[in-house]
Short mmCIF file of C-alpha atoms and ligand atoms in Angstrom, two decimals:
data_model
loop_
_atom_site.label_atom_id
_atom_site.label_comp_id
_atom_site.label_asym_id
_atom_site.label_seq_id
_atom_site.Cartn_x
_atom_site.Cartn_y
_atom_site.Cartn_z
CA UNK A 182 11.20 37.19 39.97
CA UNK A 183 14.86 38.08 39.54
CA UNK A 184 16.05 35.05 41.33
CA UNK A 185 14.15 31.42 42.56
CA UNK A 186 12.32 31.47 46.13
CA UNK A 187 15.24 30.62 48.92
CA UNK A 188 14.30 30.22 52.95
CA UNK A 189 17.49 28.68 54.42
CA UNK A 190 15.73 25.79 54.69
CA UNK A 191 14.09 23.36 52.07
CA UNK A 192 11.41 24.75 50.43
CA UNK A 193 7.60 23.37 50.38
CA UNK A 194 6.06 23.31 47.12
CA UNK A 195 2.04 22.39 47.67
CA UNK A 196 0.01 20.57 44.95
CA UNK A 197 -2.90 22.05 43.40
CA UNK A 198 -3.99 19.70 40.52
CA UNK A 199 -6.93 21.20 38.89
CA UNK A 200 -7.32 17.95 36.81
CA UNK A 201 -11.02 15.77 37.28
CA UNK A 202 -8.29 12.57 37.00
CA UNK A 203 -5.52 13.08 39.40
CA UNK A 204 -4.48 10.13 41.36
CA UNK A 205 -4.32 11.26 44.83
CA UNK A 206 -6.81 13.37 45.17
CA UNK A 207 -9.03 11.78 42.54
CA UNK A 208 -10.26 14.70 41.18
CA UNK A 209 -12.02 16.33 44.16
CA UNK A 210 -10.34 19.98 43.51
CA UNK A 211 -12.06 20.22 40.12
CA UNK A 212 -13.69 23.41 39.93
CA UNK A 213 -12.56 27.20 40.52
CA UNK A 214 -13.86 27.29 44.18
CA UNK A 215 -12.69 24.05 45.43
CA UNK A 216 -9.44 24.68 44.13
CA UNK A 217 -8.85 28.48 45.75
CA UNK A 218 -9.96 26.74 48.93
CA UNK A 219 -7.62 23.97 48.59
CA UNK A 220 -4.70 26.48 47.59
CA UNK A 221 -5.40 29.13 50.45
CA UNK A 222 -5.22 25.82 52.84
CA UNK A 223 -1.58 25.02 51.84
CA UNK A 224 -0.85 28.60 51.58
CA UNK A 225 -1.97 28.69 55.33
CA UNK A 226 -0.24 25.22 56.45
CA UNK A 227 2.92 27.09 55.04
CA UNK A 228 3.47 26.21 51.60
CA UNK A 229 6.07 28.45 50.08
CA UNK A 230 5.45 27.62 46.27
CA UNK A 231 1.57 26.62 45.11
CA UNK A 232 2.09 24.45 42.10
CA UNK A 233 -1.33 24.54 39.82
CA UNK A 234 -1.65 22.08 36.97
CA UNK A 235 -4.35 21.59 34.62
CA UNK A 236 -2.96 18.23 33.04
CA UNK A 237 -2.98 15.05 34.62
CA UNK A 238 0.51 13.45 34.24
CA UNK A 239 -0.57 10.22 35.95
CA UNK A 240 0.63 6.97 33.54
CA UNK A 241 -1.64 6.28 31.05
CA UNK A 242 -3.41 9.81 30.84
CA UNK A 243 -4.15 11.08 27.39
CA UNK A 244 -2.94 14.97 26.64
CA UNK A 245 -5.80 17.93 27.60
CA UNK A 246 -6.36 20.17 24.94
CA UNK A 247 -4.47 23.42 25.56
CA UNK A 248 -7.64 25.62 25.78
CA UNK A 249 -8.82 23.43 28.12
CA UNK A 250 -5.71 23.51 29.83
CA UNK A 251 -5.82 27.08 30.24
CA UNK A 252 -9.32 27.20 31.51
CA UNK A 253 -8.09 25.12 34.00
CA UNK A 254 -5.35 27.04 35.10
CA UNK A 255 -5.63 30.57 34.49
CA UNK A 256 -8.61 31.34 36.54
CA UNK A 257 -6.64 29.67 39.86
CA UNK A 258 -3.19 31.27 39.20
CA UNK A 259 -4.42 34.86 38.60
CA UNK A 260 -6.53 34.05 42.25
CA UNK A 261 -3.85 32.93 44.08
CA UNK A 262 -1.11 35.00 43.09
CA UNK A 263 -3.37 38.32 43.76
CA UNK A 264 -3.78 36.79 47.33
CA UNK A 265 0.01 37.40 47.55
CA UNK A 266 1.10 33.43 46.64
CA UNK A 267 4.77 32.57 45.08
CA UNK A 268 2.84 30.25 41.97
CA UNK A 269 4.37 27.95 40.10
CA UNK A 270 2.61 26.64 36.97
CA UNK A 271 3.05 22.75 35.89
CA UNK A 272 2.99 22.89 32.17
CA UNK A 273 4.69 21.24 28.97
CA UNK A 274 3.60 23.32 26.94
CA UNK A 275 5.18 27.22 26.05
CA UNK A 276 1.75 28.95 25.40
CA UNK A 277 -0.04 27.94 28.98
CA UNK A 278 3.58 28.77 30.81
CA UNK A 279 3.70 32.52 29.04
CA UNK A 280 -0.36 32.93 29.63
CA UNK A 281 0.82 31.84 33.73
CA UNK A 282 3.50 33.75 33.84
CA UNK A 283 0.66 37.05 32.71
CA UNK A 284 -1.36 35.49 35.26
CA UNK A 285 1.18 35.67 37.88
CA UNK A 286 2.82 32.48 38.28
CA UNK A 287 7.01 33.13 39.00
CA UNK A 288 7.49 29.68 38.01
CA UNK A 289 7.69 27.29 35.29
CA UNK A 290 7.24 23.09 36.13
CA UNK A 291 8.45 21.38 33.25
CA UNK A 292 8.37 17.79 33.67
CA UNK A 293 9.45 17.02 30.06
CA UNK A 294 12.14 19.38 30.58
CA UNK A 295 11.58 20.95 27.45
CA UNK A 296 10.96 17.88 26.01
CA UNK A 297 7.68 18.13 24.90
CA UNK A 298 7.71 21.46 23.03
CA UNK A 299 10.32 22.72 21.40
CA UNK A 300 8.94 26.32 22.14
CA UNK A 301 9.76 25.71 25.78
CA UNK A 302 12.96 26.93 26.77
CA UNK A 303 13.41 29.81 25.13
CA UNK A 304 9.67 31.32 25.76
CA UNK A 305 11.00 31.12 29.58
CA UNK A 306 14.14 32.72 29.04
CA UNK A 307 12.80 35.20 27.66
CA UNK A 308 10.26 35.42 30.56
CA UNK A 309 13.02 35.77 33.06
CA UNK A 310 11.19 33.04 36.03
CA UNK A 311 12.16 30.37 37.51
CA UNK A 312 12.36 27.01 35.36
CA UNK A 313 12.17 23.61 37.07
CA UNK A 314 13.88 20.77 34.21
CA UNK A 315 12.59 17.45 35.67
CA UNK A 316 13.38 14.05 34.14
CA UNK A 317 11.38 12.67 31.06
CA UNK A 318 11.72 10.50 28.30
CA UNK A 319 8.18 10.46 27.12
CA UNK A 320 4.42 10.77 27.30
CA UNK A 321 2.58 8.88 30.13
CA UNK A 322 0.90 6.99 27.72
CA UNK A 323 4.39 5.60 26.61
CA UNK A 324 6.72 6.39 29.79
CA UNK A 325 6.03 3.16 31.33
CA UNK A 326 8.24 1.70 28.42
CA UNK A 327 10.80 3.66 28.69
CA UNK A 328 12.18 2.27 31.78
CA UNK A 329 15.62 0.77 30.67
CA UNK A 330 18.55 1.73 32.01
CA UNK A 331 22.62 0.67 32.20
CA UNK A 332 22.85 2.50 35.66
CA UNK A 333 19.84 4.54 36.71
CA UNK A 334 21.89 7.38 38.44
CA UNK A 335 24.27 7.62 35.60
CA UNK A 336 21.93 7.86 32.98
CA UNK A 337 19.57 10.56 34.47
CA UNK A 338 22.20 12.64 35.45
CA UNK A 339 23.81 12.62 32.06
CA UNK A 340 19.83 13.00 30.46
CA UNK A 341 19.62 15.91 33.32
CA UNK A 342 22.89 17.40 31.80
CA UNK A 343 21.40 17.81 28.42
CA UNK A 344 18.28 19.81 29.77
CA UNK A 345 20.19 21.45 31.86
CA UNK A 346 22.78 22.74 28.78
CA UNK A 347 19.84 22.98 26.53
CA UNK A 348 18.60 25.45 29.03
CA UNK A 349 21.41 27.76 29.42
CA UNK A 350 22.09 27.68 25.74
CA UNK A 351 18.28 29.42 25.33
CA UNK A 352 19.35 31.79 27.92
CA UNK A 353 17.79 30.35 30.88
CA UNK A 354 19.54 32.30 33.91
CA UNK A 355 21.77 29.96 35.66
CA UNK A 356 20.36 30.98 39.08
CA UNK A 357 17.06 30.32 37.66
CA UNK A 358 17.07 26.71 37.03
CA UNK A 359 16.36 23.86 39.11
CA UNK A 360 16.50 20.14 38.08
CA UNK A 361 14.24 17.27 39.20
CA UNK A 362 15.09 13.05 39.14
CA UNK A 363 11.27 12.68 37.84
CA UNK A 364 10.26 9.69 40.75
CA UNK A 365 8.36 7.45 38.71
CA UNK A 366 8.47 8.94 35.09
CA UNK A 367 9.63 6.11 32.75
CA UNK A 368 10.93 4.59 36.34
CA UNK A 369 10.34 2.09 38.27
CA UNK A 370 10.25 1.68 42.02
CA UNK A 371 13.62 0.10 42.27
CA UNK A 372 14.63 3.33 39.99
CA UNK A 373 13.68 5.58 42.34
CA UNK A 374 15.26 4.29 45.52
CA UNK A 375 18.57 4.00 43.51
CA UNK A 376 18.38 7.67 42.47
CA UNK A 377 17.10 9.02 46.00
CA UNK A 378 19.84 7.26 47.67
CA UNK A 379 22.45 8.30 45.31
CA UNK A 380 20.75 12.41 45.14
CA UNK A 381 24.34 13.51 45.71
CA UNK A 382 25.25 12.55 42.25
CA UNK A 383 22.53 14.47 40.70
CA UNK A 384 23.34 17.67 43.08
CA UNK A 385 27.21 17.19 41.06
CA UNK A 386 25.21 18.80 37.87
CA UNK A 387 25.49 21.83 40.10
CA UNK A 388 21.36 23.24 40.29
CA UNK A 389 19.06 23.02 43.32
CA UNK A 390 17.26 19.89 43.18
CA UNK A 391 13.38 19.88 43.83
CA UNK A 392 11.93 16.21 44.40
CA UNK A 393 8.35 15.11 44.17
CA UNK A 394 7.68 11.81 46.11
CA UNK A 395 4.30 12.82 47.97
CA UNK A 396 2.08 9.59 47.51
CA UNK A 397 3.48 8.50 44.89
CA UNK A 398 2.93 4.70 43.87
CA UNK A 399 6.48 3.22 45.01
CA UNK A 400 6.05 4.65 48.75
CA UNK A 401 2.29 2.45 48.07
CA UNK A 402 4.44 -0.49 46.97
CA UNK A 403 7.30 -0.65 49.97
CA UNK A 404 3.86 -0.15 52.54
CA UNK A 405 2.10 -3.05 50.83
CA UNK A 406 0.24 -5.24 53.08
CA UNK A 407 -1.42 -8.80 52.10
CA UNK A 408 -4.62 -7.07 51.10
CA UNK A 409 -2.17 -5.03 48.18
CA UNK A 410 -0.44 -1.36 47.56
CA UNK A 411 -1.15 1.12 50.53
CA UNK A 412 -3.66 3.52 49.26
CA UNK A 413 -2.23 6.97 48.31
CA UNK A 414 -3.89 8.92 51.26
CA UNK A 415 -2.11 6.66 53.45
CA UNK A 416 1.38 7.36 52.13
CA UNK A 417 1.71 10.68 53.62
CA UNK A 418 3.64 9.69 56.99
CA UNK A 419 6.33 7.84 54.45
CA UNK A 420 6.31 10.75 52.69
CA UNK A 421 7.69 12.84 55.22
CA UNK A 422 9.87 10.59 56.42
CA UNK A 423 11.36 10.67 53.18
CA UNK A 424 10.89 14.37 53.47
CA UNK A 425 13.45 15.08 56.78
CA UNK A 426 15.80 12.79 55.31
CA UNK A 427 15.64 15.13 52.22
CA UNK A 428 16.19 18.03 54.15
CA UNK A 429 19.29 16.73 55.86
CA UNK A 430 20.40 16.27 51.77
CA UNK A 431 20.29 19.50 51.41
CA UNK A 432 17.83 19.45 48.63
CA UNK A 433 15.82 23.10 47.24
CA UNK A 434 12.37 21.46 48.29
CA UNK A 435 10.00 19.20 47.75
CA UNK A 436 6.59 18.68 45.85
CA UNK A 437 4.04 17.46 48.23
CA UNK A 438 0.30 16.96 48.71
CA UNK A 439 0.66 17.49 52.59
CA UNK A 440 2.18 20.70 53.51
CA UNK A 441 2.21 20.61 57.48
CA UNK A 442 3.83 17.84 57.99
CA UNK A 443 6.47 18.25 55.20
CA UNK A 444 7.25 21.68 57.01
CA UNK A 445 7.42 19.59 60.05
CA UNK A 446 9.85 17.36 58.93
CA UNK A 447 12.31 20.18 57.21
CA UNK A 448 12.21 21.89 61.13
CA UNK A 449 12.80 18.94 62.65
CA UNK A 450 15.76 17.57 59.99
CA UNK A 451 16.90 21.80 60.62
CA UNK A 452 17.21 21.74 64.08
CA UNK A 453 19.28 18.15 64.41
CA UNK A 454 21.62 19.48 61.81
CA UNK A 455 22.21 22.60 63.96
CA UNK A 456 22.89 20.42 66.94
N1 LIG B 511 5.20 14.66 39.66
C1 LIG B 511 3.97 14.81 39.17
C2 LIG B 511 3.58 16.01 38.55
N2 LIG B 511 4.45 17.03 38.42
N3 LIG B 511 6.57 17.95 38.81
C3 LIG B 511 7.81 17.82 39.28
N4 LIG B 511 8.67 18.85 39.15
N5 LIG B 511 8.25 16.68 39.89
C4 LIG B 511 7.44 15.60 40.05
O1 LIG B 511 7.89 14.58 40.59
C5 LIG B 511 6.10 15.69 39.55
C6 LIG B 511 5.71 16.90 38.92
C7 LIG B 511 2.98 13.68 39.31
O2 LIG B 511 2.42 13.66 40.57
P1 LIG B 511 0.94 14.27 40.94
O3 LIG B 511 -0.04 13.62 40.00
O4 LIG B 511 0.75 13.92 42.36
O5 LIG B 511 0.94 15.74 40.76
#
């Protein structure tokens, strides 16, 4: 891929966790078939970017092995991108992004940034894809004690900045990078409202921003009723609320469980804009 996917419009990146521990879809895509048939059914609500992962990132979760990592992945990306898919492969680690890339994926989703192995960066430069940088400070068995900050905003952008350098100075193609505010890695839910409502501030570190919000727990936490959190199937009309408001921001896409409706929203948030 010489440059990232673009569609004049935000793009829709659908999730395809092929993890038996995931927290929204509790592990129900486990297994080769289940998880073609759940990537050719975002592919047909309109997903532009299938994003497979074979390592739960949920807080808490211990690290997969990498073989079994692989045998996770492989099998789905090589699938998928023969049925014509833009794949994107979310992986911290340099040997399962280089196997992907073989495989066919056009896209590398970070979310240490390059954190977590120091092979990272330059294994995708010299793979020429797409590299998303997302927002990290740690492990999810550690990250939820990472959360201080001075100013939220601030400090992520400048920690963006550093990935961001890090990965043009290992020759990651400018046009080829896109950075990501991490909702909910080492952050609280307070954290991410600050950050979404200040995005603009982020966009200033001048890449396309992808954000992934779909069901994640502080959408659960502002729908709380008496009975406690609002389960994460039931966060998906918040979601793309959040979604068209997105869109209107101008940001490169977003990460979502639901494809339709996120594709809904971007038309919708589109066609106001247009007037
Ligand atoms: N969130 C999760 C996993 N991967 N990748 C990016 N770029 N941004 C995110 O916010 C992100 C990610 C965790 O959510 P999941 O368990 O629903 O996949």
């Amino acid at each position: 891929m010489s440059v990232l996917p673009e569609a004049g419009r935000t793009l829709v990146m659908g999730i395809l966790n092929v993890t038996p521990d995931s927290f929204s879809d509790g592990g129900d895509h486990l297994g080769f078939e289940a998880a073609i048939t759940q990537g050719r059914r975002l592919l047909a609500e309109g997903a532009d970017i299938i994003d497979v992962g074979g390592e739960s990132t949920r807080p808490g979760a211990e690290r997969a092995p990498v073989a079994v990592e692989l045998g996770r992945v492989l099998p789905v990306i090589r699938e998928l991108a023969a049925a014509g898919a833009a794949v994107s492969v979310d992986t911290m680690r340099a040997q399962v992004a280089a196997d992907a890339v073989a495989a066919g994926a056009v896209l590398v989703n970070d979310v240490s940034g390059g954190l977590a192995d120091p092979a990272m960066l330059g294994t995708v430069a010299g793979l020429g894809v797409g590299y998303v940088a997302m927002h990290w400070r740690g492990h999810s068995t550690v990250m939820q004690q990472l959360t201080r900050y001075d100013d939220v905003v601030t400090d992520v952008a400048a920690e963006l900045a550093q990935r961001r350098d890090a990965a043009l100075a290992a020759g990651i193609a400018p046009e080829r990078l896109i950075l990501d505010p991490g909702l909910g890695f080492a952050k609280t839910a307070a954290h991410n409202w600050e950050l979404l409502s200040r995005l603009d501030e982020l966009g200033r570190l001048g890449q396309p921003l992808l954000v992934g919000a779909s069901r994640k727990r502080f959408l659960g936490e502002l729908l709380a009723e008496a009975d406690g959190l609002r389960p994460p199937r039931q966060r998906d009309d918040a979601t793309a609320a959040l979604t068209a408001l997105l869109a209107e921001r101008g940001v490169w896409g977003v990460r979502t469980h639901t494809v339709r409706a996120q594709r809904d929203a971007i038309a919708v948030a589109d066609r106001l804009r247009r007037g």
